[in-house]
Tab-separated table of C-alpha atoms in Angstrom:
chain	number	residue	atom	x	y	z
J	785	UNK	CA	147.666	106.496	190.127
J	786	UNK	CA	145.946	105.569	193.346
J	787	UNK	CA	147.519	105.531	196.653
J	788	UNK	CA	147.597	102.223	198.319
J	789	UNK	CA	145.994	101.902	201.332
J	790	UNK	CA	148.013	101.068	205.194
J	791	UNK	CA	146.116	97.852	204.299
J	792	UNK	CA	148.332	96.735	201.606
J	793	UNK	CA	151.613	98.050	202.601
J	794	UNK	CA	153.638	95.140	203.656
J	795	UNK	CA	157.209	94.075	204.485
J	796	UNK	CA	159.166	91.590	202.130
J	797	UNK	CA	159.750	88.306	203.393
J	798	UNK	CA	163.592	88.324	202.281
J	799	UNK	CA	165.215	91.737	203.074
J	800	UNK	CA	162.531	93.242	205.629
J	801	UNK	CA	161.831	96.399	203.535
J	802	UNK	CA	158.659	97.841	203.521
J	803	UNK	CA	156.667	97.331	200.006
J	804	UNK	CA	153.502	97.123	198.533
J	805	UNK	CA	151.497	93.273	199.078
J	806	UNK	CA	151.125	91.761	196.259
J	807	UNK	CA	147.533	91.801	196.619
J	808	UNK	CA	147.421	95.372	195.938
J	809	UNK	CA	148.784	94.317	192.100
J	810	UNK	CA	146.538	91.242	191.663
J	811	UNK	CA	149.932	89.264	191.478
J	812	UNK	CA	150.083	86.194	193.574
J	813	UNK	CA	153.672	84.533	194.884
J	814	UNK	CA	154.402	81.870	197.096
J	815	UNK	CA	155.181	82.333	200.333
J	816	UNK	CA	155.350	85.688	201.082
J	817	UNK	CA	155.386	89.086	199.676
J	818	UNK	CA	158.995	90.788	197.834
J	819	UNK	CA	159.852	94.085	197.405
J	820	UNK	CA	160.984	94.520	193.493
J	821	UNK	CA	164.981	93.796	194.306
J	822	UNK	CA	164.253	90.535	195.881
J	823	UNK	CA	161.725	89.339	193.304
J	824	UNK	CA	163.905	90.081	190.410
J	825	UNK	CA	166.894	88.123	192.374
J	826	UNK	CA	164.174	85.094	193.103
J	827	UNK	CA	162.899	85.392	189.057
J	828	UNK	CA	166.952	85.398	187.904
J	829	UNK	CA	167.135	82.031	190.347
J	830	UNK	CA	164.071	80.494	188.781
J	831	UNK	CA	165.291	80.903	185.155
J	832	UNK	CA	168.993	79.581	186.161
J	833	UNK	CA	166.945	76.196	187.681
J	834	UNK	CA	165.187	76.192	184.490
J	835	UNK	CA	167.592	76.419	182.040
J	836	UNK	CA	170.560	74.019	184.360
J	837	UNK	CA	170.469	70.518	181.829
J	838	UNK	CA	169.243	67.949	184.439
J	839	UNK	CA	170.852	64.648	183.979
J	840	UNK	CA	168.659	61.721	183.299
J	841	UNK	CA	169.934	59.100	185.099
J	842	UNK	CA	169.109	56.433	181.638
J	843	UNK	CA	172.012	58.530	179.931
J	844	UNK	CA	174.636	57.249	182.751
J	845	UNK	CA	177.690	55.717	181.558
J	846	UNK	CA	176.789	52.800	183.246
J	847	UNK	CA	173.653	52.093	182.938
J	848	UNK	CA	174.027	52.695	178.730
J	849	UNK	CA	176.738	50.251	178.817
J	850	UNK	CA	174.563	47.548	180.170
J	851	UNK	CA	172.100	48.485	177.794
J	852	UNK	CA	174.605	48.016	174.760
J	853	UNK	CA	175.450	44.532	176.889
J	854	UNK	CA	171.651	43.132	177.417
J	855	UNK	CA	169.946	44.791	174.300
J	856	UNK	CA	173.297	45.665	171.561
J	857	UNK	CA	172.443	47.638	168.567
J	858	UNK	CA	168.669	48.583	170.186
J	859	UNK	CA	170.453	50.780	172.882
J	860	UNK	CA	172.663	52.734	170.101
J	861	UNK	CA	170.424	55.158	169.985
J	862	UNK	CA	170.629	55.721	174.145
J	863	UNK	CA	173.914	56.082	173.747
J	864	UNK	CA	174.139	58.607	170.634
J	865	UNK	CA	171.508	61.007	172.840
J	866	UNK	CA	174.026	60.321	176.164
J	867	UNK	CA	176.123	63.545	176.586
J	868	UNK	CA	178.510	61.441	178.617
J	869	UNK	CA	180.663	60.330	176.168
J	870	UNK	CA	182.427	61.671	173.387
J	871	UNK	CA	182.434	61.669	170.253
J	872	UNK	CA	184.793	59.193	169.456
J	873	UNK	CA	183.371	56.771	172.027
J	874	UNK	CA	180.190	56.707	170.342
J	875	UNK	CA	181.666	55.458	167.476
J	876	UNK	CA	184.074	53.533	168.820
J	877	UNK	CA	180.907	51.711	170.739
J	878	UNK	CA	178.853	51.187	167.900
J	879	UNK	CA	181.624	49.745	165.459
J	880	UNK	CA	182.083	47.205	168.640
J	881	UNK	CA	177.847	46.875	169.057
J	882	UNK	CA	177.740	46.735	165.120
J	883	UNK	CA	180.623	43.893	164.633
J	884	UNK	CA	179.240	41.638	167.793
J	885	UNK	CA	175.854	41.986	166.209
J	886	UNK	CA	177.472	40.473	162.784
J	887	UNK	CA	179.474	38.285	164.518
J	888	UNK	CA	176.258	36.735	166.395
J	889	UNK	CA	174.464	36.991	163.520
J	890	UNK	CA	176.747	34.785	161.713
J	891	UNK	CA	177.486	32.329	164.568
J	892	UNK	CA	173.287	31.988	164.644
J	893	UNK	CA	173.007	31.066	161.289
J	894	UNK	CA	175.782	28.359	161.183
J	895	UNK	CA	173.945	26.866	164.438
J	896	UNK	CA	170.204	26.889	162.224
J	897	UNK	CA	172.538	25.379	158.995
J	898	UNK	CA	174.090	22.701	161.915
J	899	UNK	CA	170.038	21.811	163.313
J	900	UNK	CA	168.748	21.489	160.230
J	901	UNK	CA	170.615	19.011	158.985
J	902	UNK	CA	170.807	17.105	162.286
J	903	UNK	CA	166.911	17.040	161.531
J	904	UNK	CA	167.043	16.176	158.232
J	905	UNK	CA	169.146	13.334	159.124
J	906	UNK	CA	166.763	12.133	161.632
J	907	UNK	CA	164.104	12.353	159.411
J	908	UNK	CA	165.729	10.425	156.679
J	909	UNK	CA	166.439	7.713	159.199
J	910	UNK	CA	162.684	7.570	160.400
J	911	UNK	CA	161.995	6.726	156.597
């Protein structure tokens, strides 16, 4: 193995020991250069950031709620993928979604039964 030149002997920008540049191994890292302790600590921090669930802020408790409000059974699925509530909430919340939805459904088609014979009539009178 060669010996590195005075060159490429450099100090590492956490801890202040002396180490090889990075240059010398064709390896390229931001800011700086790190002896082999302090890039092992700065890889284990990486993969922790990586690997920490990030919270979307659609999966809210608040903002699925007023998703189940505007949009009802089209924001079930937002809520099933939501790891903010449990189990039993989720099905608790889509019995409610599923019975409203039934419920307007119903109401809708009583009000279409209602206008079309209030038409009808009218149009029976016009003859």
């Amino acid at each position: 193995m060669p010996k590195p030149d005075k060159t490429s002997i450099d100090k590492c920008s956490t801890c202040g020991n002396f180490t090889l540049s990075t240059s010398a191994h064709g390896i390229s890292l931001p800011e700086g250069t790190f002896c082999k302790d302090c890039l092992a600590e700065l890889v284990k921090i990486g993969l922790a950031q990586r690997t920490q669930k990030t919270v979307r802020w659609y999966y809210s408790i608040p903002f699925v709620i007023l998703e189940l409000l505007l949009f009802g059974p089209f924001a079930l699925p937002l809520l099933w993928k939501s790891d903010r509530f449990s189990s039993l909430v989720k099905v608790v919340l889509t019995l409610i979604v599923a019975i409203f939805t039934v419920l307007i459904a119903i109401y809708a088609m009583a009000l279409i039964k209602k206008a079309s014979a209030y038409f009808q009539s009218t149009i029976d009178l016009l003859e």
